mmCIF file of N, CA and C in Angstrom:
data_model
loop_
_atom_site.group_PDB
_atom_site.id
_atom_site.type_symbol
_atom_site.label_atom_id
_atom_site.label_comp_id
_atom_site.label_asym_id
_atom_site.label_seq_id
_atom_site.Cartn_x
_atom_site.Cartn_y
_atom_site.Cartn_z
ATOM 1 N N MET A 20 206.975 206.086 193.840
ATOM 2 C CA MET A 20 206.191 206.971 194.658
ATOM 3 C C MET A 20 204.700 206.802 194.403
ATOM 4 N N LEU A 21 204.295 206.543 193.156
ATOM 5 C CA LEU A 21 202.872 206.445 192.847
ATOM 6 C C LEU A 21 202.193 205.312 193.609
ATOM 7 N N ARG A 22 202.904 204.236 193.824
ATOM 8 C CA ARG A 22 202.302 203.104 194.522
ATOM 9 C C ARG A 22 202.048 203.399 195.999
ATOM 10 N N LYS A 23 202.661 204.451 196.516
ATOM 11 C CA LYS A 23 202.477 204.831 197.919
ATOM 12 C C LYS A 23 201.316 205.796 198.115
ATOM 13 N N VAL A 24 200.733 206.289 197.027
ATOM 14 C CA VAL A 24 199.610 207.215 197.123
ATOM 15 C C VAL A 24 198.355 206.419 197.451
ATOM 16 N N THR A 25 197.624 206.874 198.464
ATOM 17 C CA THR A 25 196.425 206.176 198.924
ATOM 18 C C THR A 25 195.204 207.083 198.774
ATOM 19 N N LYS A 26 194.091 206.651 199.320
ATOM 20 C CA LYS A 26 192.864 207.458 199.325
ATOM 21 C C LYS A 26 193.024 208.704 200.191
ATOM 22 N N THR A 27 193.981 208.667 201.120
ATOM 23 C CA THR A 27 194.269 209.847 201.936
ATOM 24 C C THR A 27 195.117 210.800 201.096
ATOM 25 N N PRO A 28 194.651 212.041 200.879
ATOM 26 C CA PRO A 28 195.405 212.977 200.032
ATOM 27 C C PRO A 28 196.836 213.190 200.523
ATOM 28 N N LEU A 29 197.764 213.176 199.578
ATOM 29 C CA LEU A 29 199.175 213.414 199.849
ATOM 30 C C LEU A 29 199.508 214.813 199.333
ATOM 31 N N ASP A 30 199.699 215.759 200.271
ATOM 32 C CA ASP A 30 199.935 217.155 199.911
ATOM 33 C C ASP A 30 201.326 217.359 199.317
ATOM 34 N N PHE A 31 201.423 218.335 198.415
ATOM 35 C CA PHE A 31 202.711 218.741 197.869
ATOM 36 C C PHE A 31 202.696 220.246 197.627
ATOM 37 N N GLU A 32 203.886 220.815 197.589
ATOM 38 C CA GLU A 32 204.055 222.223 197.236
ATOM 39 C C GLU A 32 205.417 222.388 196.584
ATOM 40 N N VAL A 33 205.426 223.005 195.406
ATOM 41 C CA VAL A 33 206.650 223.251 194.661
ATOM 42 C C VAL A 33 206.663 224.723 194.280
ATOM 43 N N LYS A 34 207.840 225.342 194.401
ATOM 44 C CA LYS A 34 207.978 226.741 194.003
ATOM 45 C C LYS A 34 209.031 226.838 192.919
ATOM 46 N N SER A 35 208.754 227.710 191.950
ATOM 47 C CA SER A 35 209.680 227.966 190.859
ATOM 48 C C SER A 35 209.622 229.455 190.559
ATOM 49 N N ASP A 36 210.716 230.148 190.810
ATOM 50 C CA ASP A 36 210.752 231.602 190.652
ATOM 51 C C ASP A 36 209.596 232.223 191.451
ATOM 52 N N GLU A 37 208.651 232.841 190.779
ATOM 53 C CA GLU A 37 207.536 233.489 191.460
ATOM 54 C C GLU A 37 206.237 232.698 191.335
ATOM 55 N N ILE A 38 206.329 231.407 191.073
ATOM 56 C CA ILE A 38 205.149 230.548 190.904
ATOM 57 C C ILE A 38 205.122 229.490 192.004
ATOM 58 N N THR A 39 203.934 229.255 192.538
ATOM 59 C CA THR A 39 203.722 228.192 193.517
ATOM 60 C C THR A 39 202.732 227.181 192.933
ATOM 61 N N PHE A 40 203.074 225.915 193.040
ATOM 62 C CA PHE A 40 202.247 224.795 192.583
ATOM 63 C C PHE A 40 201.929 223.990 193.835
ATOM 64 N N LYS A 41 200.695 224.098 194.310
ATOM 65 C CA LYS A 41 200.332 223.489 195.587
ATOM 66 C C LYS A 41 199.041 222.701 195.428
ATOM 67 N N GLY A 42 199.059 221.474 195.951
ATOM 68 C CA GLY A 42 197.870 220.648 195.856
ATOM 69 C C GLY A 42 198.075 219.301 196.501
ATOM 70 N N TYR A 43 197.407 218.293 195.938
ATOM 71 C CA TYR A 43 197.522 216.953 196.506
ATOM 72 C C TYR A 43 197.398 215.884 195.423
ATOM 73 N N LEU A 44 197.900 214.704 195.762
ATOM 74 C CA LEU A 44 197.753 213.485 194.970
ATOM 75 C C LEU A 44 196.872 212.545 195.774
ATOM 76 N N GLN A 45 195.968 211.844 195.092
ATOM 77 C CA GLN A 45 195.073 210.922 195.783
ATOM 78 C C GLN A 45 194.734 209.757 194.857
ATOM 79 N N TYR A 46 194.792 208.534 195.411
ATOM 80 C CA TYR A 46 194.442 207.348 194.639
ATOM 81 C C TYR A 46 192.997 207.458 194.170
ATOM 82 N N HIS A 47 192.770 207.141 192.883
ATOM 83 C CA HIS A 47 191.411 207.196 192.334
ATOM 84 C C HIS A 47 190.855 205.782 192.129
ATOM 85 N N GLU A 48 191.437 205.059 191.187
ATOM 86 C CA GLU A 48 191.053 203.665 190.936
ATOM 87 C C GLU A 48 192.024 203.060 189.947
ATOM 88 N N GLY A 49 192.125 201.741 189.952
ATOM 89 C CA GLY A 49 193.039 201.069 189.026
ATOM 90 C C GLY A 49 194.441 201.607 189.169
ATOM 91 N N LYS A 50 194.987 202.109 188.073
ATOM 92 C CA LYS A 50 196.332 202.682 188.083
ATOM 93 C C LYS A 50 196.305 204.205 188.102
ATOM 94 N N LEU A 51 195.155 204.803 188.387
ATOM 95 C CA LEU A 51 195.010 206.255 188.292
ATOM 96 C C LEU A 51 195.151 206.966 189.633
ATOM 97 N N ILE A 52 195.939 208.039 189.598
ATOM 98 C CA ILE A 52 196.139 208.919 190.745
ATOM 99 C C ILE A 52 195.611 210.293 190.334
ATOM 100 N N LEU A 53 194.751 210.880 191.148
ATOM 101 C CA LEU A 53 194.230 212.216 190.882
ATOM 102 C C LEU A 53 195.215 213.260 191.391
ATOM 103 N N LEU A 54 195.552 214.225 190.539
ATOM 104 C CA LEU A 54 196.328 215.382 190.954
ATOM 105 C C LEU A 54 195.396 216.577 190.879
ATOM 106 N N LYS A 55 195.243 217.255 192.003
ATOM 107 C CA LYS A 55 194.416 218.460 192.058
ATOM 108 C C LYS A 55 195.262 219.533 192.717
ATOM 109 N N ALA A 56 195.410 220.684 192.039
ATOM 110 C CA ALA A 56 196.316 221.708 192.544
ATOM 111 C C ALA A 56 195.932 223.089 192.039
ATOM 112 N N ARG A 57 196.625 224.075 192.575
ATOM 113 C CA ARG A 57 196.491 225.467 192.143
ATOM 114 C C ARG A 57 197.876 225.983 191.800
ATOM 115 N N ILE A 58 197.957 226.679 190.682
ATOM 116 C CA ILE A 58 199.188 227.351 190.270
ATOM 117 C C ILE A 58 198.921 228.837 190.406
ATOM 118 N N ASN A 59 199.737 229.517 191.218
ATOM 119 C CA ASN A 59 199.564 230.959 191.301
ATOM 120 C C ASN A 59 200.895 231.659 191.479
ATOM 121 N N GLY A 60 200.899 232.919 191.075
ATOM 122 C CA GLY A 60 202.094 233.735 191.138
ATOM 123 C C GLY A 60 202.239 234.540 189.861
ATOM 124 N N PHE A 61 203.480 234.766 189.454
ATOM 125 C CA PHE A 61 203.761 235.588 188.274
ATOM 126 C C PHE A 61 204.782 234.911 187.371
ATOM 127 N N LEU A 62 204.569 235.057 186.065
ATOM 128 C CA LEU A 62 205.486 234.568 185.037
ATOM 129 C C LEU A 62 205.937 235.745 184.187
ATOM 130 N N ILE A 63 207.151 235.668 183.670
ATOM 131 C CA ILE A 63 207.590 236.631 182.665
ATOM 132 C C ILE A 63 207.175 236.068 181.312
ATOM 133 N N LYS A 64 206.434 236.865 180.552
ATOM 134 C CA LYS A 64 205.877 236.429 179.269
ATOM 135 C C LYS A 64 206.056 237.539 178.256
ATOM 136 N N SER A 65 206.312 237.195 177.007
ATOM 137 C CA SER A 65 206.360 238.183 175.928
ATOM 138 C C SER A 65 204.950 238.480 175.468
ATOM 139 N N CYS A 66 204.641 239.743 175.327
ATOM 140 C CA CYS A 66 203.330 240.156 174.828
ATOM 141 C C CYS A 66 203.161 239.627 173.406
ATOM 142 N N ASP A 67 202.003 239.060 173.115
ATOM 143 C CA ASP A 67 201.747 238.504 171.791
ATOM 144 C C ASP A 67 201.458 239.575 170.749
ATOM 145 N N ILE A 68 201.385 240.840 171.168
ATOM 146 C CA ILE A 68 201.157 241.932 170.223
ATOM 147 C C ILE A 68 202.448 242.713 169.973
ATOM 148 N N CYS A 69 203.066 243.225 171.062
ATOM 149 C CA CYS A 69 204.239 244.087 170.900
ATOM 150 C C CYS A 69 205.566 243.387 171.197
ATOM 151 N N ALA A 70 205.521 242.168 171.710
ATOM 152 C CA ALA A 70 206.697 241.341 172.016
ATOM 153 C C ALA A 70 207.505 241.823 173.226
ATOM 154 N N GLU A 71 207.019 242.825 173.934
ATOM 155 C CA GLU A 71 207.690 243.271 175.159
ATOM 156 C C GLU A 71 207.397 242.285 176.282
ATOM 157 N N ASN A 72 208.390 242.057 177.146
ATOM 158 C CA ASN A 72 208.176 241.194 178.299
ATOM 159 C C ASN A 72 207.330 241.914 179.347
ATOM 160 N N PHE A 73 206.478 241.154 180.000
ATOM 161 C CA PHE A 73 205.672 241.684 181.095
ATOM 162 C C PHE A 73 205.425 240.572 182.104
ATOM 163 N N LYS A 74 204.995 240.968 183.304
ATOM 164 C CA LYS A 74 204.668 239.986 184.342
ATOM 165 C C LYS A 74 203.216 239.581 184.181
ATOM 166 N N LEU A 75 203.021 238.301 183.956
ATOM 167 C CA LEU A 75 201.685 237.746 183.805
ATOM 168 C C LEU A 75 201.257 237.144 185.135
ATOM 169 N N GLU A 76 200.145 237.616 185.663
ATOM 170 C CA GLU A 76 199.624 237.032 186.905
ATOM 171 C C GLU A 76 198.916 235.727 186.573
ATOM 172 N N VAL A 77 199.232 234.692 187.333
ATOM 173 C CA VAL A 77 198.669 233.364 187.114
ATOM 174 C C VAL A 77 197.932 232.919 188.365
ATOM 175 N N ASP A 78 196.723 232.424 188.188
ATOM 176 C CA ASP A 78 195.950 231.842 189.278
ATOM 177 C C ASP A 78 194.995 230.833 188.641
ATOM 178 N N GLU A 79 195.475 229.600 188.525
ATOM 179 C CA GLU A 79 194.709 228.574 187.820
ATOM 180 C C GLU A 79 194.608 227.292 188.633
ATOM 181 N N GLU A 80 193.462 226.646 188.517
ATOM 182 C CA GLU A 80 193.287 225.321 189.102
ATOM 183 C C GLU A 80 193.684 224.291 188.058
ATOM 184 N N VAL A 81 194.351 223.242 188.521
ATOM 185 C CA VAL A 81 194.812 222.177 187.644
ATOM 186 C C VAL A 81 194.282 220.861 188.202
ATOM 187 N N GLU A 82 193.737 220.048 187.315
ATOM 188 C CA GLU A 82 193.209 218.751 187.751
ATOM 189 C C GLU A 82 193.369 217.765 186.601
ATOM 190 N N PHE A 83 194.079 216.681 186.873
ATOM 191 C CA PHE A 83 194.233 215.617 185.882
ATOM 192 C C PHE A 83 194.631 214.338 186.608
ATOM 193 N N PHE A 84 194.657 213.246 185.862
ATOM 194 C CA PHE A 84 195.058 211.959 186.420
ATOM 195 C C PHE A 84 196.480 211.625 185.984
ATOM 196 N N ILE A 85 197.165 210.890 186.834
ATOM 197 C CA ILE A 85 198.465 210.319 186.505
ATOM 198 C C ILE A 85 198.277 208.813 186.494
ATOM 199 N N SER A 86 198.664 208.177 185.405
ATOM 200 C CA SER A 86 198.534 206.733 185.278
ATOM 201 C C SER A 86 199.874 206.082 185.586
ATOM 202 N N ASP A 87 199.850 205.095 186.448
ATOM 203 C CA ASP A 87 201.056 204.327 186.747
ATOM 204 C C ASP A 87 201.193 203.271 185.659
ATOM 205 N N GLY A 88 201.772 203.680 184.544
ATOM 206 C CA GLY A 88 201.898 202.808 183.380
ATOM 207 C C GLY A 88 200.993 203.288 182.263
ATOM 208 N N LEU A 89 200.934 202.501 181.193
ATOM 209 C CA LEU A 89 200.133 202.839 180.025
ATOM 210 C C LEU A 89 198.662 202.912 180.401
ATOM 211 N N TYR A 90 197.994 203.966 179.952
ATOM 212 C CA TYR A 90 196.568 204.132 180.244
ATOM 213 C C TYR A 90 195.758 203.771 179.009
ATOM 214 N N LYS A 91 194.803 202.901 179.189
ATOM 215 C CA LYS A 91 193.892 202.536 178.109
ATOM 216 C C LYS A 91 192.554 203.201 178.388
ATOM 217 N N ASP A 92 192.169 204.115 177.520
ATOM 218 C CA ASP A 92 190.938 204.884 177.697
ATOM 219 C C ASP A 92 189.722 204.006 177.441
ATOM 220 N N ASN A 93 188.860 203.942 178.445
ATOM 221 C CA ASN A 93 187.614 203.192 178.275
ATOM 222 C C ASN A 93 186.417 204.130 178.190
ATOM 223 N N GLY A 94 186.692 205.439 178.071
ATOM 224 C CA GLY A 94 185.630 206.410 177.882
ATOM 225 C C GLY A 94 184.978 206.911 179.150
ATOM 226 N N THR A 95 185.434 206.473 180.317
ATOM 227 C CA THR A 95 184.793 206.892 181.566
ATOM 228 C C THR A 95 185.514 208.046 182.253
ATOM 229 N N ILE A 96 186.718 208.383 181.819
ATOM 230 C CA ILE A 96 187.512 209.438 182.444
ATOM 231 C C ILE A 96 187.343 210.731 181.655
ATOM 232 N N GLU A 97 186.935 211.797 182.344
ATOM 233 C CA GLU A 97 186.708 213.078 181.680
ATOM 234 C C GLU A 97 187.899 214.028 181.792
ATOM 235 N N LEU A 98 188.919 213.672 182.559
ATOM 236 C CA LEU A 98 190.090 214.521 182.723
ATOM 237 C C LEU A 98 191.243 214.014 181.858
ATOM 238 N N ASP A 99 192.242 214.872 181.650
ATOM 239 C CA ASP A 99 193.455 214.449 180.958
ATOM 240 C C ASP A 99 194.196 213.424 181.813
ATOM 241 N N VAL A 100 194.960 212.564 181.154
ATOM 242 C CA VAL A 100 195.743 211.547 181.847
ATOM 243 C C VAL A 100 197.201 211.677 181.413
ATOM 244 N N VAL A 101 198.098 211.786 182.398
ATOM 245 C CA VAL A 101 199.535 211.815 182.161
ATOM 246 C C VAL A 101 200.068 210.447 182.545
ATOM 247 N N GLU A 102 200.831 209.825 181.649
ATOM 248 C CA GLU A 102 201.352 208.486 181.920
ATOM 249 C C GLU A 102 202.747 208.555 182.530
ATOM 250 N N SER A 103 202.969 207.710 183.539
ATOM 251 C CA SER A 103 204.283 207.578 184.169
ATOM 252 C C SER A 103 204.703 206.117 184.027
ATOM 253 N N PHE A 104 205.916 205.886 183.545
ATOM 254 C CA PHE A 104 206.339 204.516 183.274
ATOM 255 C C PHE A 104 207.386 203.985 184.243
ATOM 256 N N ASN A 105 207.744 204.778 185.242
ATOM 257 C CA ASN A 105 208.750 204.296 186.196
ATOM 258 C C ASN A 105 208.237 204.272 187.631
ATOM 259 N N GLY A 106 206.933 204.435 187.802
ATOM 260 C CA GLY A 106 206.357 204.403 189.148
ATOM 261 C C GLY A 106 206.556 205.679 189.935
ATOM 262 N N ASN A 107 207.159 206.689 189.301
ATOM 263 C CA ASN A 107 207.409 207.969 189.962
ATOM 264 C C ASN A 107 206.749 209.096 189.182
ATOM 265 N N VAL A 108 206.504 210.181 189.888
ATOM 266 C CA VAL A 108 205.997 211.382 189.232
ATOM 267 C C VAL A 108 206.905 212.540 189.633
ATOM 268 N N ASP A 109 207.316 213.314 188.640
ATOM 269 C CA ASP A 109 208.181 214.465 188.874
ATOM 270 C C ASP A 109 207.299 215.717 188.902
ATOM 271 N N ILE A 110 206.995 216.184 190.104
ATOM 272 C CA ILE A 110 206.113 217.340 190.274
ATOM 273 C C ILE A 110 206.718 218.578 189.612
ATOM 274 N N ASP A 111 208.042 218.736 189.701
ATOM 275 C CA ASP A 111 208.699 219.873 189.044
ATOM 276 C C ASP A 111 208.461 219.839 187.536
ATOM 277 N N GLU A 112 208.565 218.672 186.948
ATOM 278 C CA GLU A 112 208.338 218.524 185.509
ATOM 279 C C GLU A 112 206.886 218.832 185.146
ATOM 280 N N LEU A 113 205.953 218.386 185.990
ATOM 281 C CA LEU A 113 204.544 218.688 185.748
ATOM 282 C C LEU A 113 204.298 220.193 185.819
ATOM 283 N N LEU A 114 204.912 220.858 186.808
ATOM 284 C CA LEU A 114 204.784 222.313 186.918
ATOM 285 C C LEU A 114 205.334 222.986 185.671
ATOM 286 N N ASN A 115 206.513 222.586 185.220
ATOM 287 C CA ASN A 115 207.101 223.188 184.018
ATOM 288 C C ASN A 115 206.210 222.995 182.798
ATOM 289 N N SER A 116 205.596 221.835 182.680
ATOM 290 C CA SER A 116 204.675 221.586 181.564
ATOM 291 C C SER A 116 203.460 222.502 181.636
ATOM 292 N N GLU A 117 202.926 222.670 182.832
ATOM 293 C CA GLU A 117 201.766 223.550 183.006
ATOM 294 C C GLU A 117 202.134 224.999 182.709
ATOM 295 N N ILE A 118 203.326 225.418 183.129
ATOM 296 C CA ILE A 118 203.788 226.782 182.842
ATOM 297 C C ILE A 118 203.886 226.989 181.327
ATOM 298 N N GLU A 119 204.432 226.014 180.625
ATOM 299 C CA GLU A 119 204.541 226.138 179.165
ATOM 300 C C GLU A 119 203.164 226.204 178.508
ATOM 301 N N LEU A 120 202.196 225.458 179.039
ATOM 302 C CA LEU A 120 200.827 225.535 178.513
ATOM 303 C C LEU A 120 200.248 226.932 178.722
ATOM 304 N N ILE A 121 200.460 227.500 179.896
ATOM 305 C CA ILE A 121 199.964 228.846 180.185
ATOM 306 C C ILE A 121 200.619 229.853 179.246
ATOM 307 N N LYS A 122 201.925 229.735 179.076
ATOM 308 C CA LYS A 122 202.648 230.663 178.204
ATOM 309 C C LYS A 122 202.200 230.544 176.746
ATOM 310 N N SER A 123 201.761 229.371 176.330
ATOM 311 C CA SER A 123 201.364 229.181 174.931
ATOM 312 C C SER A 123 200.016 229.828 174.615
ATOM 313 N N ASP A 124 199.241 230.163 175.638
ATOM 314 C CA ASP A 124 197.983 230.872 175.414
ATOM 315 C C ASP A 124 198.271 232.296 174.954
ATOM 316 N N TYR A 125 197.271 232.944 174.390
ATOM 317 C CA TYR A 125 197.393 234.327 173.949
ATOM 318 C C TYR A 125 197.369 235.242 175.172
ATOM 319 N N HIS A 126 198.406 236.084 175.307
ATOM 320 C CA HIS A 126 198.477 237.051 176.402
ATOM 321 C C HIS A 126 199.032 238.356 175.872
ATOM 322 N N SER A 127 198.458 239.455 176.324
ATOM 323 C CA SER A 127 198.979 240.762 175.933
ATOM 324 C C SER A 127 199.239 241.602 177.179
ATOM 325 N N CYS A 128 200.209 242.507 177.057
ATOM 326 C CA CYS A 128 200.553 243.383 178.176
ATOM 327 C C CYS A 128 199.435 244.410 178.395
ATOM 328 N N ASN A 129 199.486 245.111 179.498
ATOM 329 C CA ASN A 129 198.444 246.089 179.812
ATOM 330 C C ASN A 129 198.356 247.201 178.768
ATOM 331 N N ASN A 130 199.502 247.654 178.240
ATOM 332 C CA ASN A 130 199.474 248.706 177.222
ATOM 333 C C ASN A 130 198.709 248.257 175.988
ATOM 334 N N CYS A 131 198.968 247.049 175.533
ATOM 335 C CA CYS A 131 198.280 246.540 174.351
ATOM 336 C C CYS A 131 196.826 246.212 174.641
ATOM 337 N N LYS A 132 196.528 245.730 175.837
ATOM 338 C CA LYS A 132 195.130 245.479 176.216
ATOM 339 C C LYS A 132 194.335 246.773 176.153
ATOM 340 N N ASN A 133 194.914 247.849 176.692
ATOM 341 C CA ASN A 133 194.226 249.142 176.682
ATOM 342 C C ASN A 133 194.013 249.630 175.259
ATOM 343 N N THR A 134 194.975 249.431 174.384
ATOM 344 C CA THR A 134 194.853 249.823 172.984
ATOM 345 C C THR A 134 193.769 249.002 172.289
ATOM 346 N N GLU A 135 193.731 247.688 172.572
ATOM 347 C CA GLU A 135 192.714 246.817 171.976
ATOM 348 C C GLU A 135 191.326 247.256 172.387
ATOM 349 N N GLU A 136 191.159 247.620 173.663
ATOM 350 C CA GLU A 136 189.844 248.044 174.160
ATOM 351 C C GLU A 136 189.400 249.343 173.517
ATOM 352 N N LEU A 137 190.321 250.241 173.234
ATOM 353 C CA LEU A 137 189.971 251.514 172.604
ATOM 354 C C LEU A 137 189.535 251.312 171.156
ATOM 355 N N GLU A 138 190.083 250.297 170.494
ATOM 356 C CA GLU A 138 189.748 250.041 169.090
ATOM 357 C C GLU A 138 188.340 249.482 168.918
ATOM 358 N N PHE A 139 187.796 248.883 169.945
ATOM 359 C CA PHE A 139 186.455 248.282 169.846
ATOM 360 C C PHE A 139 185.482 249.259 170.329
#
């Protein structure tokens, strides 16, 4: 699939539960494909303070390159690069990785946020 991506943006949209991953793939240069997208919706996340589950609202822009094969950094690329070794990119897998990155950040539920604000 990566070899079919051209300078004309190739739109995609993937949904998972209450999350939408929508954007485009576009040829950049060499073996690099630019992925630019927005992730929005809601995730179930455990509060990092009280451990109760809550709905986390997500609205993030995502931008990185996908390399068709091994990427050798020459210092000119300022974005992250994800390597693909079979000429394909699994958008669902990329979404799941981004969701895990979001979940790994520090998040607290509204009750704990309100308590934190009162303490300061």
